[in-house]
Short mmCIF file of C-alpha atoms and ligand atoms in Angstrom, two decimals:
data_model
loop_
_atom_site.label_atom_id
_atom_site.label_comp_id
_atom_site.label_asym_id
_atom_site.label_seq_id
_atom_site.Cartn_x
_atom_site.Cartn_y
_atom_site.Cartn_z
CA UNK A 1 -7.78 41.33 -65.92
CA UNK A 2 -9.71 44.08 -66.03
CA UNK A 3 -10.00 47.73 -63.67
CA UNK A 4 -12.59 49.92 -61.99
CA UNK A 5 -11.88 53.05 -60.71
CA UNK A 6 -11.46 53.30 -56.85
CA UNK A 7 -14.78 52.88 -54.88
CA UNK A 8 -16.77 56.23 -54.16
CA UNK A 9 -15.09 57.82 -57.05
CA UNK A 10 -16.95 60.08 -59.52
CA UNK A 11 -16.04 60.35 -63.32
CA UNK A 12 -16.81 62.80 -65.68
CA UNK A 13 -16.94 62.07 -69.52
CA UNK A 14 -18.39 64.06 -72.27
CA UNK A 15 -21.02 64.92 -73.01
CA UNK A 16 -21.29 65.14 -68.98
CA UNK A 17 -18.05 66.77 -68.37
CA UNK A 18 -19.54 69.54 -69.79
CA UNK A 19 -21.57 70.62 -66.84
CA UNK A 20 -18.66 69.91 -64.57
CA UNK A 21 -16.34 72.69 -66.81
CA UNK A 22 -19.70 74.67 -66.62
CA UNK A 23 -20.29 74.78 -62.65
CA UNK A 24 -16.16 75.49 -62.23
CA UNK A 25 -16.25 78.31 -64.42
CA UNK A 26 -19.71 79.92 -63.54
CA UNK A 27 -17.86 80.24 -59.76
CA UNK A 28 -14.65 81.09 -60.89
CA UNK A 29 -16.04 84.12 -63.44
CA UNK A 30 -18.09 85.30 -60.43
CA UNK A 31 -14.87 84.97 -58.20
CA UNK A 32 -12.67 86.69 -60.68
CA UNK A 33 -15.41 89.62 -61.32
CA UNK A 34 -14.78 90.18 -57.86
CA UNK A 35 -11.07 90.65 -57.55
CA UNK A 36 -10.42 87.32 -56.21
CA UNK A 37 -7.24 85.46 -57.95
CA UNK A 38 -6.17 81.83 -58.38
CA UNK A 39 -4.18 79.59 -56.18
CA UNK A 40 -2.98 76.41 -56.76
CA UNK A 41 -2.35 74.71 -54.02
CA UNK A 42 -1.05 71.14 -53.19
CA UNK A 43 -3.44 68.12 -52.92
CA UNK A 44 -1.37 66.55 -49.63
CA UNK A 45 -0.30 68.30 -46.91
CA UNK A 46 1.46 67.27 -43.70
CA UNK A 47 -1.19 65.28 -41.67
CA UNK A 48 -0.54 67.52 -38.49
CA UNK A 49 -2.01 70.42 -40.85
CA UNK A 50 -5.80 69.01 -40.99
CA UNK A 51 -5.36 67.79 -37.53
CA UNK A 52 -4.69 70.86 -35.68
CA UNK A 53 -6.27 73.41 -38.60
CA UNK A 54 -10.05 70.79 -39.07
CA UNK A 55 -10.38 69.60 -35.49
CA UNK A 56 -8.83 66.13 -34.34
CA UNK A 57 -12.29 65.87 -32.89
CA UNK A 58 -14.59 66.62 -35.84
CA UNK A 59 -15.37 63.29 -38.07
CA UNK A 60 -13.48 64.50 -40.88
CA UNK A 61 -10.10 63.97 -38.75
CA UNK A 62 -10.47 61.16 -36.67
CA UNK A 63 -12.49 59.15 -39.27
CA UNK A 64 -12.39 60.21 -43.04
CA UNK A 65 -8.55 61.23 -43.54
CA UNK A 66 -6.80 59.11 -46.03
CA UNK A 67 -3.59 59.46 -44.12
CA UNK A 68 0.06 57.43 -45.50
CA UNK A 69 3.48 57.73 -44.88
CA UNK A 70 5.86 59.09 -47.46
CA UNK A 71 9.28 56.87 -48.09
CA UNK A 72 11.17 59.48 -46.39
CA UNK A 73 8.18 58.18 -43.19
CA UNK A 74 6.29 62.23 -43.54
CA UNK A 75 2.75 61.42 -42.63
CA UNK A 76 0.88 63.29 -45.41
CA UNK A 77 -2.90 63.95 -45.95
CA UNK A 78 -4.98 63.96 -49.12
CA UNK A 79 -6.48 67.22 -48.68
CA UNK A 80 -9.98 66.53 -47.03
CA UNK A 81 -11.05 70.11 -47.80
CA UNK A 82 -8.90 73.47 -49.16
CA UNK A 83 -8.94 76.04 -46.06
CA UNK A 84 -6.03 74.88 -43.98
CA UNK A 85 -3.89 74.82 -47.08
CA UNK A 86 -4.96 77.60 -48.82
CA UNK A 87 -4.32 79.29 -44.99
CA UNK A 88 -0.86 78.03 -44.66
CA UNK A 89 -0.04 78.43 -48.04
CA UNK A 90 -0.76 82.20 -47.20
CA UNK A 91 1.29 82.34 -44.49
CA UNK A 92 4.48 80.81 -45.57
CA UNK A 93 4.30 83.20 -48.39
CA UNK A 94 3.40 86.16 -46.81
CA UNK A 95 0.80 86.86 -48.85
CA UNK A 96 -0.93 87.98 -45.67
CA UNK A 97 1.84 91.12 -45.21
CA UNK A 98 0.70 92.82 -48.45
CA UNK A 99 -2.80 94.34 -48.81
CA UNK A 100 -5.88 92.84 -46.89
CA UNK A 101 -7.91 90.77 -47.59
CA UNK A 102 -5.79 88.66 -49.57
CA UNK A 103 -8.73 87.80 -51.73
CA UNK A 104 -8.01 83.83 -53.56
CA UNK A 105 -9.80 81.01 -55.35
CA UNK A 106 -9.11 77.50 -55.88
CA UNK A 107 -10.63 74.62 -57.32
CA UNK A 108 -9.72 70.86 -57.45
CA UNK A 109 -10.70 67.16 -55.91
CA UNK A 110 -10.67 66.58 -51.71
CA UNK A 111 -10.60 63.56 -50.03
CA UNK A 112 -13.05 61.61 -46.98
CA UNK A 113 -13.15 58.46 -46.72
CA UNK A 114 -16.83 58.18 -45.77
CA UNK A 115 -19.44 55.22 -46.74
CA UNK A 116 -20.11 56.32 -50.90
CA UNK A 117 -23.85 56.97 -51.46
CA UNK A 118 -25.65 59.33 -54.17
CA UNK A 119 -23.98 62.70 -53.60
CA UNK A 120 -21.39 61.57 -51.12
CA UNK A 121 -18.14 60.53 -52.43
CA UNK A 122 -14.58 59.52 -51.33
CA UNK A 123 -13.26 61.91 -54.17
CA UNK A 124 -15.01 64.93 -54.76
CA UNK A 125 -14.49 68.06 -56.65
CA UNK A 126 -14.74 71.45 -54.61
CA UNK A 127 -14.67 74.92 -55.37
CA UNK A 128 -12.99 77.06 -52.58
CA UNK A 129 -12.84 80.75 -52.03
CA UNK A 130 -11.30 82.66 -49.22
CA UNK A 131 -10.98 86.32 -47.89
CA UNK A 132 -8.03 86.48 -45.43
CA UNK A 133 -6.94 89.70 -43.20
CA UNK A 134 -10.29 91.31 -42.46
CA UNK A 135 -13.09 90.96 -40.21
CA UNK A 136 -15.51 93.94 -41.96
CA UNK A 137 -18.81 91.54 -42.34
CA UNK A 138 -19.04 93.39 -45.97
CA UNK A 139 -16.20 90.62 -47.00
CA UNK A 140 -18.79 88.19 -45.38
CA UNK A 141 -21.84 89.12 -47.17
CA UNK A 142 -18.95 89.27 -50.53
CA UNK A 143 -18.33 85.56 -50.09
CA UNK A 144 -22.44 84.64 -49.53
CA UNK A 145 -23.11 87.01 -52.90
CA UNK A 146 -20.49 85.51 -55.09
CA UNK A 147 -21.53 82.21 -54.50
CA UNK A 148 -25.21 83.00 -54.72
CA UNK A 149 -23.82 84.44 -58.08
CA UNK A 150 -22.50 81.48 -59.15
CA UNK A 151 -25.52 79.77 -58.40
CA UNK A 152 -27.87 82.22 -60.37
CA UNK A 153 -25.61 81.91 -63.48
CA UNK A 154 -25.97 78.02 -63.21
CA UNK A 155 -29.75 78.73 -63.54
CA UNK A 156 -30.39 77.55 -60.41
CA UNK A 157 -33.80 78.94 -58.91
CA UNK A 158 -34.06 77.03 -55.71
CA UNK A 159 -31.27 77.36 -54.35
CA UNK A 160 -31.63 78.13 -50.24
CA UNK A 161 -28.98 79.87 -48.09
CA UNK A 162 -28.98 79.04 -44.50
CA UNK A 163 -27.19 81.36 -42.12
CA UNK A 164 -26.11 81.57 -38.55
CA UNK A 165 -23.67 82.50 -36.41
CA UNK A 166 -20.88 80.56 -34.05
CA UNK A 167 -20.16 83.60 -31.62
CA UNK A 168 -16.67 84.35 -31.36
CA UNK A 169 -13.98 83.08 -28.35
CA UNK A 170 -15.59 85.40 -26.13
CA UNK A 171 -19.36 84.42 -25.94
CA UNK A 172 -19.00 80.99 -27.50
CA UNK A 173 -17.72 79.43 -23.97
CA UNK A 174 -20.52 80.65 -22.13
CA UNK A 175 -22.78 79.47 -25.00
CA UNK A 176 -21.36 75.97 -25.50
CA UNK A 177 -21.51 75.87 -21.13
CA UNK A 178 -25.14 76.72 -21.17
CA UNK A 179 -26.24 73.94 -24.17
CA UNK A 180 -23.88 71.52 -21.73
CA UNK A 181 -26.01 72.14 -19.05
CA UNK A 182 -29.16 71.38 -21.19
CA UNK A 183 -27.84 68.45 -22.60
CA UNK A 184 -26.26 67.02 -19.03
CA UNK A 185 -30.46 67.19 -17.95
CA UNK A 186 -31.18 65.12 -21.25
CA UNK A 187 -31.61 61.16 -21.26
CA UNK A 188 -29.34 60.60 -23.90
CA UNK A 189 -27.52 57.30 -25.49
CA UNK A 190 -24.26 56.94 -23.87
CA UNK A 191 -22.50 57.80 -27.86
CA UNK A 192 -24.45 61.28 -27.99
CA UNK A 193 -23.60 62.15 -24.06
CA UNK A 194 -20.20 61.73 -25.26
CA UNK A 195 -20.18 63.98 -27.78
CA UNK A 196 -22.14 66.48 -25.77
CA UNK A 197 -19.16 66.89 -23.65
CA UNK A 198 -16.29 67.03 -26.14
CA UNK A 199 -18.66 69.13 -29.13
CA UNK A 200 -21.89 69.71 -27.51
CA UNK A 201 -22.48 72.15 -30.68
CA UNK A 202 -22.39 68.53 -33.19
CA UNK A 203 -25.59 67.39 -30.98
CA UNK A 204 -27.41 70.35 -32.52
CA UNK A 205 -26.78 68.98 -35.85
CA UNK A 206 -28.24 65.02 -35.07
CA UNK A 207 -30.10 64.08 -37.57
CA UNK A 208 -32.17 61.20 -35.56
CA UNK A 209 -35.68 62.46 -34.66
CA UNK A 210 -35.49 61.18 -31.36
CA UNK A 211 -32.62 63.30 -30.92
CA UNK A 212 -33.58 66.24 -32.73
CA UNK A 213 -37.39 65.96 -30.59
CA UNK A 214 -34.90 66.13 -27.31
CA UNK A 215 -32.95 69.36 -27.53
CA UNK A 216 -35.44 71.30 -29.65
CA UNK A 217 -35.71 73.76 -26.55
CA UNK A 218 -31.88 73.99 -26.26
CA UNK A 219 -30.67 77.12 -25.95
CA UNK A 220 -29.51 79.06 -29.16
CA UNK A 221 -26.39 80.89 -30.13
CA UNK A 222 -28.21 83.93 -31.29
CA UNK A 223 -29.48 84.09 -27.37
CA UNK A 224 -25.79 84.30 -26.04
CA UNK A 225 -23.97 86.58 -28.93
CA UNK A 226 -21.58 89.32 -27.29
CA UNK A 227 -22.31 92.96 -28.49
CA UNK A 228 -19.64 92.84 -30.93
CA UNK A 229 -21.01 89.35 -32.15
CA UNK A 230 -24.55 90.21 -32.52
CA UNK A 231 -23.63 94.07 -34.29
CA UNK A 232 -21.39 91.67 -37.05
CA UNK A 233 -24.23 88.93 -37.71
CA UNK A 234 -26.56 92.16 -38.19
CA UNK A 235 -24.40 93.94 -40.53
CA UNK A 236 -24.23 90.80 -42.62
CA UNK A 237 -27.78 90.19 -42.51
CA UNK A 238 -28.64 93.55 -43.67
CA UNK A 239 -26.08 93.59 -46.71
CA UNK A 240 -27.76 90.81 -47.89
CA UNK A 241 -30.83 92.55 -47.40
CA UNK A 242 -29.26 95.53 -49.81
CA UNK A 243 -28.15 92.49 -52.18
CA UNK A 244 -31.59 91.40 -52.47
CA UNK A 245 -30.02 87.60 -51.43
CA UNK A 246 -32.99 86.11 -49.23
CA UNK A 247 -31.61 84.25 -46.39
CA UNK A 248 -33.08 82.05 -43.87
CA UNK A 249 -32.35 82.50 -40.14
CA UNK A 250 -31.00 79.06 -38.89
CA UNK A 251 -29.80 79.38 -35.13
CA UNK A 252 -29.37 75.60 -34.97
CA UNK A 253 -26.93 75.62 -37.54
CA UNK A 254 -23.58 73.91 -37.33
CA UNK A 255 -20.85 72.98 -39.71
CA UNK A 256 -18.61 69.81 -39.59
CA UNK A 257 -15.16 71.51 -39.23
CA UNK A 258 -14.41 72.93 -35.74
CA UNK A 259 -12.13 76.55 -37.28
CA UNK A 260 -15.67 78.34 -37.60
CA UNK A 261 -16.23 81.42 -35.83
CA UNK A 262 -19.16 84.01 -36.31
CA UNK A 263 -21.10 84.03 -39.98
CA UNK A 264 -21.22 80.51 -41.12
CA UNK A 265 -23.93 79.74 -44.02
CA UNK A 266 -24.85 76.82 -46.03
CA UNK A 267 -26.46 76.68 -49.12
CA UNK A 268 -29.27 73.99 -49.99
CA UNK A 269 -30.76 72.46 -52.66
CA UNK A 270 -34.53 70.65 -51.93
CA UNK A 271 -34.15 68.27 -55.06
CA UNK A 272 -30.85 66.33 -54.05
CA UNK A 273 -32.37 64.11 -51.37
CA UNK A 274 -30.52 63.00 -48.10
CA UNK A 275 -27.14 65.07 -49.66
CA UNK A 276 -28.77 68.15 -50.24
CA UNK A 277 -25.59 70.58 -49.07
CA UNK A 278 -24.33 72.14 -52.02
CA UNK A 279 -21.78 74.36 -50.24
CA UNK A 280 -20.99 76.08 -47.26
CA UNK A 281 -18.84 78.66 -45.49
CA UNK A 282 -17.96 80.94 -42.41
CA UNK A 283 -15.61 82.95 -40.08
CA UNK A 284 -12.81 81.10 -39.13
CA UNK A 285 -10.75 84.01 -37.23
CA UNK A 286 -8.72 81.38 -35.05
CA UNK A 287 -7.63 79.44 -37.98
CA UNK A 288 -4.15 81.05 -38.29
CA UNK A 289 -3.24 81.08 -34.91
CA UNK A 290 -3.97 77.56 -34.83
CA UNK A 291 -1.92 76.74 -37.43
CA UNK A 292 0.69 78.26 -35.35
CA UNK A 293 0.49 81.98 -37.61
CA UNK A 294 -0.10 85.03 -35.95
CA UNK A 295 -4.09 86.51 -35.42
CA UNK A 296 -5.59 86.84 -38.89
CA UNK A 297 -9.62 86.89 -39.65
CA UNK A 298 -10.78 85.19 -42.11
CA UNK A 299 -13.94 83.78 -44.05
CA UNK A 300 -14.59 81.45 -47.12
CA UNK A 301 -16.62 78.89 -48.69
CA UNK A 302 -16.43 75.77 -50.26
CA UNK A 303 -19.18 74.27 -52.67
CA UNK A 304 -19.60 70.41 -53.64
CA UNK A 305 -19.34 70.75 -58.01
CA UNK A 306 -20.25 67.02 -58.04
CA UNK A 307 -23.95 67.72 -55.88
CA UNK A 308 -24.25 70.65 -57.84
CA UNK A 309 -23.78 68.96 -61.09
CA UNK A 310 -27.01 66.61 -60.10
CA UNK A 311 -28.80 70.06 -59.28
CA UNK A 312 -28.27 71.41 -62.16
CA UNK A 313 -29.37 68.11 -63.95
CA UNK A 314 -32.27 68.13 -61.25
CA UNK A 315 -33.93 71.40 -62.05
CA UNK A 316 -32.53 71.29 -66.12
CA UNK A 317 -32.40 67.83 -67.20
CA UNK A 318 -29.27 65.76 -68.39
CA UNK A 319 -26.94 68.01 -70.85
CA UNK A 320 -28.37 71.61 -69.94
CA UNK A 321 -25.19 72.72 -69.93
CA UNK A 322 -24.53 71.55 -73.97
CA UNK A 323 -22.11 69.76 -74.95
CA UNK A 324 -18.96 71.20 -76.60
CA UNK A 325 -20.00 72.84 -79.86
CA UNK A 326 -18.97 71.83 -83.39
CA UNK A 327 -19.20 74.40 -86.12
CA UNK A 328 -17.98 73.06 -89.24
CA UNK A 329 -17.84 69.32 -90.23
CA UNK A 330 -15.17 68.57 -92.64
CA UNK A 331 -16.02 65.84 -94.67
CA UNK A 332 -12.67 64.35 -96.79
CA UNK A 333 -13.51 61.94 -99.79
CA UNK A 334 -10.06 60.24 -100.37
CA UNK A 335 -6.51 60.97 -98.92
CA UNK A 336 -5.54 64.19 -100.67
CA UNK A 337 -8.77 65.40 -100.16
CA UNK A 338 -8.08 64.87 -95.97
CA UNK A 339 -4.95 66.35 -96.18
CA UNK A 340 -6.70 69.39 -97.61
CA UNK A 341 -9.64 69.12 -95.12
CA UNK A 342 -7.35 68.97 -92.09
CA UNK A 343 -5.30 72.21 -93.18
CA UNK A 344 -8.78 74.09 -93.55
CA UNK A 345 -10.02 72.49 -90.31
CA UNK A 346 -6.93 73.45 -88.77
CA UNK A 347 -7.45 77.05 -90.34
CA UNK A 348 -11.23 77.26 -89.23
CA UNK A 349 -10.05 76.45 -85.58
CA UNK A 350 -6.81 79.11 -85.75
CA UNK A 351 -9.92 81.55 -86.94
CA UNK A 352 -12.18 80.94 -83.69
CA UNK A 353 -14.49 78.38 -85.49
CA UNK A 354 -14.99 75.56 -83.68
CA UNK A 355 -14.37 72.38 -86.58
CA UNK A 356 -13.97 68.75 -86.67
CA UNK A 357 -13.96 66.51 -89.14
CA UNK A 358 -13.91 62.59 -90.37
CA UNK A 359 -11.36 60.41 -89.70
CA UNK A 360 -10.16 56.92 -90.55
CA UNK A 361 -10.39 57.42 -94.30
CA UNK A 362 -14.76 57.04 -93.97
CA UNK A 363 -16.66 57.24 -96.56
CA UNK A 364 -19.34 59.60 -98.01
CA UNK A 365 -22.07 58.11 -96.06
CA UNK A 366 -20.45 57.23 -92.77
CA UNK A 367 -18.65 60.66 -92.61
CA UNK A 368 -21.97 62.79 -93.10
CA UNK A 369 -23.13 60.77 -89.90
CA UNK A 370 -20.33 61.95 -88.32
CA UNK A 371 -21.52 65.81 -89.47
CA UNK A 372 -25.32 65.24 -88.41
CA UNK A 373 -24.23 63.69 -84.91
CA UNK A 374 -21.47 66.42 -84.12
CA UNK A 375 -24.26 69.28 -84.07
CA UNK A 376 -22.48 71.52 -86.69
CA UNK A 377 -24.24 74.17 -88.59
CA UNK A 378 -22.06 73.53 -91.68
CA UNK A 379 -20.46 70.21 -93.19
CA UNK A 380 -17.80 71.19 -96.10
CA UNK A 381 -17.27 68.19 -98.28
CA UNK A 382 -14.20 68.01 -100.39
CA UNK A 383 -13.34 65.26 -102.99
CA UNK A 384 -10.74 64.54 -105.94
CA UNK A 385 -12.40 67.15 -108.12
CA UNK A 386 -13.25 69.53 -106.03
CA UNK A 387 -9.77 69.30 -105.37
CA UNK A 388 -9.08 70.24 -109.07
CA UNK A 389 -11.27 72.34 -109.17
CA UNK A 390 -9.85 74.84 -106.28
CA UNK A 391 -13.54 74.15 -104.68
CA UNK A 392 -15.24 72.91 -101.44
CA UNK A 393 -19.26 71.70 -101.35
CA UNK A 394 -20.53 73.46 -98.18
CA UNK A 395 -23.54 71.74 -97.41
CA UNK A 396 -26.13 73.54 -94.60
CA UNK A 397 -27.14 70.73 -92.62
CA UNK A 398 -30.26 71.99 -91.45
CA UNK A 399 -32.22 72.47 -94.85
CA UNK A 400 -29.54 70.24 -96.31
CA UNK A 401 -28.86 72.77 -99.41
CA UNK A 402 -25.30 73.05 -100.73
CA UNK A 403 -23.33 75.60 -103.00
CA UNK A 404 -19.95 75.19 -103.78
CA UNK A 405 -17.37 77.72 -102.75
CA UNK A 406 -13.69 78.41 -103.81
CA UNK A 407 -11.30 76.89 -101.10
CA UNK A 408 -9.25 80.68 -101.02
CA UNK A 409 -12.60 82.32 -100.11
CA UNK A 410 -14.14 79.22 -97.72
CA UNK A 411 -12.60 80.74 -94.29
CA UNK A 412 -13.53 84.02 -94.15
CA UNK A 413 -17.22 82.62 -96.23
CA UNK A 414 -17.91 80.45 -93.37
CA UNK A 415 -16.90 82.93 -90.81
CA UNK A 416 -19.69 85.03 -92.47
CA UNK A 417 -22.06 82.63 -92.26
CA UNK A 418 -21.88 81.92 -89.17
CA UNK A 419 -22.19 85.67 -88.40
CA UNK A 420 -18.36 86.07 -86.45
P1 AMP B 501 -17.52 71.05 -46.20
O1 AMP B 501 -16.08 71.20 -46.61
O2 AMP B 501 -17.79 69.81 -45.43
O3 AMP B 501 -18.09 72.30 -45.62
O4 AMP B 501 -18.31 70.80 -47.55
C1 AMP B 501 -18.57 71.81 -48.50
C2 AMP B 501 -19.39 71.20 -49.62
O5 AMP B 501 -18.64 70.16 -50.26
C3 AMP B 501 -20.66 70.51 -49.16
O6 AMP B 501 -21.72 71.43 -49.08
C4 AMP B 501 -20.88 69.49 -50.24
O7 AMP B 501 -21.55 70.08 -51.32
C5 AMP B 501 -19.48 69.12 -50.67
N1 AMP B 501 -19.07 67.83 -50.07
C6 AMP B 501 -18.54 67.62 -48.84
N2 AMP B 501 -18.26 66.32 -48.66
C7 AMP B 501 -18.62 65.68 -49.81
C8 AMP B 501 -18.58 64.31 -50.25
N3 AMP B 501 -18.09 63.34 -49.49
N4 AMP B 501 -19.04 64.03 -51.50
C9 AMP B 501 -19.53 65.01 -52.29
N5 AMP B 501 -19.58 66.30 -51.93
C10 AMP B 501 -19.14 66.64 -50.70
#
């Protein structure tokens, strides 16, 4: 008998893995720039979390949860996405009664269980930033320029941002009244009319042409901001202005979790196809109080590493990001001679070279494969005499010309060479 990994689950194996590390840490150096500081945070959570924090009417809750009972009968979640935890995490810790924002990172796999296509996966790897305990739309434009960041460093040059705005629980009644109005008027299918009542904002977001063709003259959010409202989605737009960051305008915008308030953005990538979200963000100044913690703004983002993996691959090619680097080759020629080679590889790695070397006891042939295939600049070949003799062969694998060099000296030689 033999196993697959579950359905709709992504794997990552070198030389691949490579971009994965790459896309984590591009994010995570722009996060960390920016006085933003890890969190680890658990991958279940009690089920009532996600219910009340995500929406119990948004599809994420009432469809893609991968929900079970603990043997003590908890009902836990696999974490469908990182704000509610990272929020409550906050809270129970108090991080929140120190200075503001509490400014935090995380990164790690979520869970939907939604139908597994190119891009869309039942476990997929997230990166997730949040700014908790302000509302000054600088902290918003901070989240959009750090991820743009993290982007740029990725070499990503088409990259779009989308950004809108949700209104706030003043104006965001009388907006989501007004579309109901629109939408009452509409001949719709008895599924959409539905949803127009319990998340008329959702219907914005159809992605049926018949549907989309109906409420393009529904009335927009950016029609019904309140003062306060419209003077915060300004502010952010004219940051990014400062930031140089170009933006598109995208009143129709919506995002699948219901905890968004004001600035809510996606970003975009034209070469992915049908999945072409590569992250997204907002407001969510309700969140806490929702969760049952006391009023306390917010904003973050969340991007997909797995879609932008395939954009990086889309607008690179396979193995832009390189795979791990080899140095120095060690190449053994009997057993002595590997004991030897795997002190000085050993050595070479203590010094900040990165060295490998032949296994298994291979010979001559077989183990300078081994050196041509690993991508090293250097192969050092040691046998019985050479042994004797106090002496290594270091062999330049590009022009293939070698000089031997006393093993005391070959360190700090190769070191040299390779100009560290
Ligand atoms: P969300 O938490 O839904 O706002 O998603 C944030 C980002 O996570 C999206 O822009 C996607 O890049 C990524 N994402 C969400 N769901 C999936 C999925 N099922 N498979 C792969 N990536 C996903």
């Amino acid at each position: 008998m033999t196993f697959q990994a579950p359905k709709g689950v992504p794997e990552f194996w070198p030389p691949r893995s490579a971009t994965l590390t790459a896309v984590r840490t591009a994010f995570a150096d722009a996060a960390e720039r920016a006085g933003y500081g890890y969190i680890e945070v658990p991958v279940f959570e009690e089920t009532q979390l996600f219910a009340r924090g995500v929406g119990e009417s948004t599809d994420v809750v009432s469809k893609e949860m991968y929900t079970f009972e603990d043997r003590g009968g908890r009902s836990l979640t696999l974490r469908p996405e990182f704000t509610a935890g990272v929020l409550r995490s906050v809270l129970e810790h108090n991080l929140h009664t120190g200075q503001l924002p509490v400014k935090l990172w995380t990164t790690g796999p979520a869970f939907r269980y939604e139908r597994p296509q190119a891009g869309r996966y039942r476990q997929f790897q997230q990166f997730d930033l949040e700014a908790i305990g302000t509302e000054d739309p600088t902290v918003d434009a901070e989240t959009i320029a750090i991820a743009w960041d993290g982007y740029q460093a990725l070499g990503l040059s088409r990259v779009r941002l989308l950004l809108n705005t949700l209104g706030c629980k003043e104006c965001r009644p009388l907006y989501r009244a007004a579309l109901q109005d629109f939408l009452r008027a509409l001949d719709l299918d008895e599924a959409t009319r539905q949803r127009a009542e319990i998340n008329p904002l959702r219907v914005l977001d159809d992605k049926r042409p018949e549907v989309r063709a109906k409420v393009d003259a529904a009335p927009l959010i950016t029609d019904h901001l309140c003062a306060s409202c419209k003077a915060h989605h300004d502010q952010v737009r004219e940051l990014l202005a400062d930031l140089s960051i170009p933006w598109e305008d995208t009143p129709r915008l919506v995002r699948g979790l219901d905890y968004y308030t004001r600035t809510t953005y996606e970003f975009d990538h034209p070469m992915l196809g049908a999945q072409s979200g590569i992250g997204g963000g907002g407001r969510y100044d309700g969140l806490s109080e929702d969760i049952g913690g006391p009023p306390l703004p917010g904003i973050g983002f969340a991007v997909g590493v797995d879609r932008i993996i395939l954009a990086v691959e889309a607008e690179h090619g396979p193995g832009a990001a390189g795979q791990a680097r080899c140095e120095v080759y060690g190449v053994p020629l009997g057993e002595r001679a590997a004991r030897a080679v795997f002190g000085l590889v050993t050595e070479l790695r203590r010094a900040g070279v990165a060295a490998d070397m032949a296994f298994g006891g291979k010979g001559l042939k077989g183990a300078m494969k081994g050196a041509d295939r690993s991508g090293a600049a250097f192969a050092v070949i040691l046998g019985e005499r050479d042994l004797a003799a106090g002496s290594a062969q270091v062999k330049t694998l590009e022009t293939g010309e070698q000089s031997e060099v006393p093993l005391t000296e070959i360190v700090m030689k190769l070191k040299e060479r390779l100009g560290k």
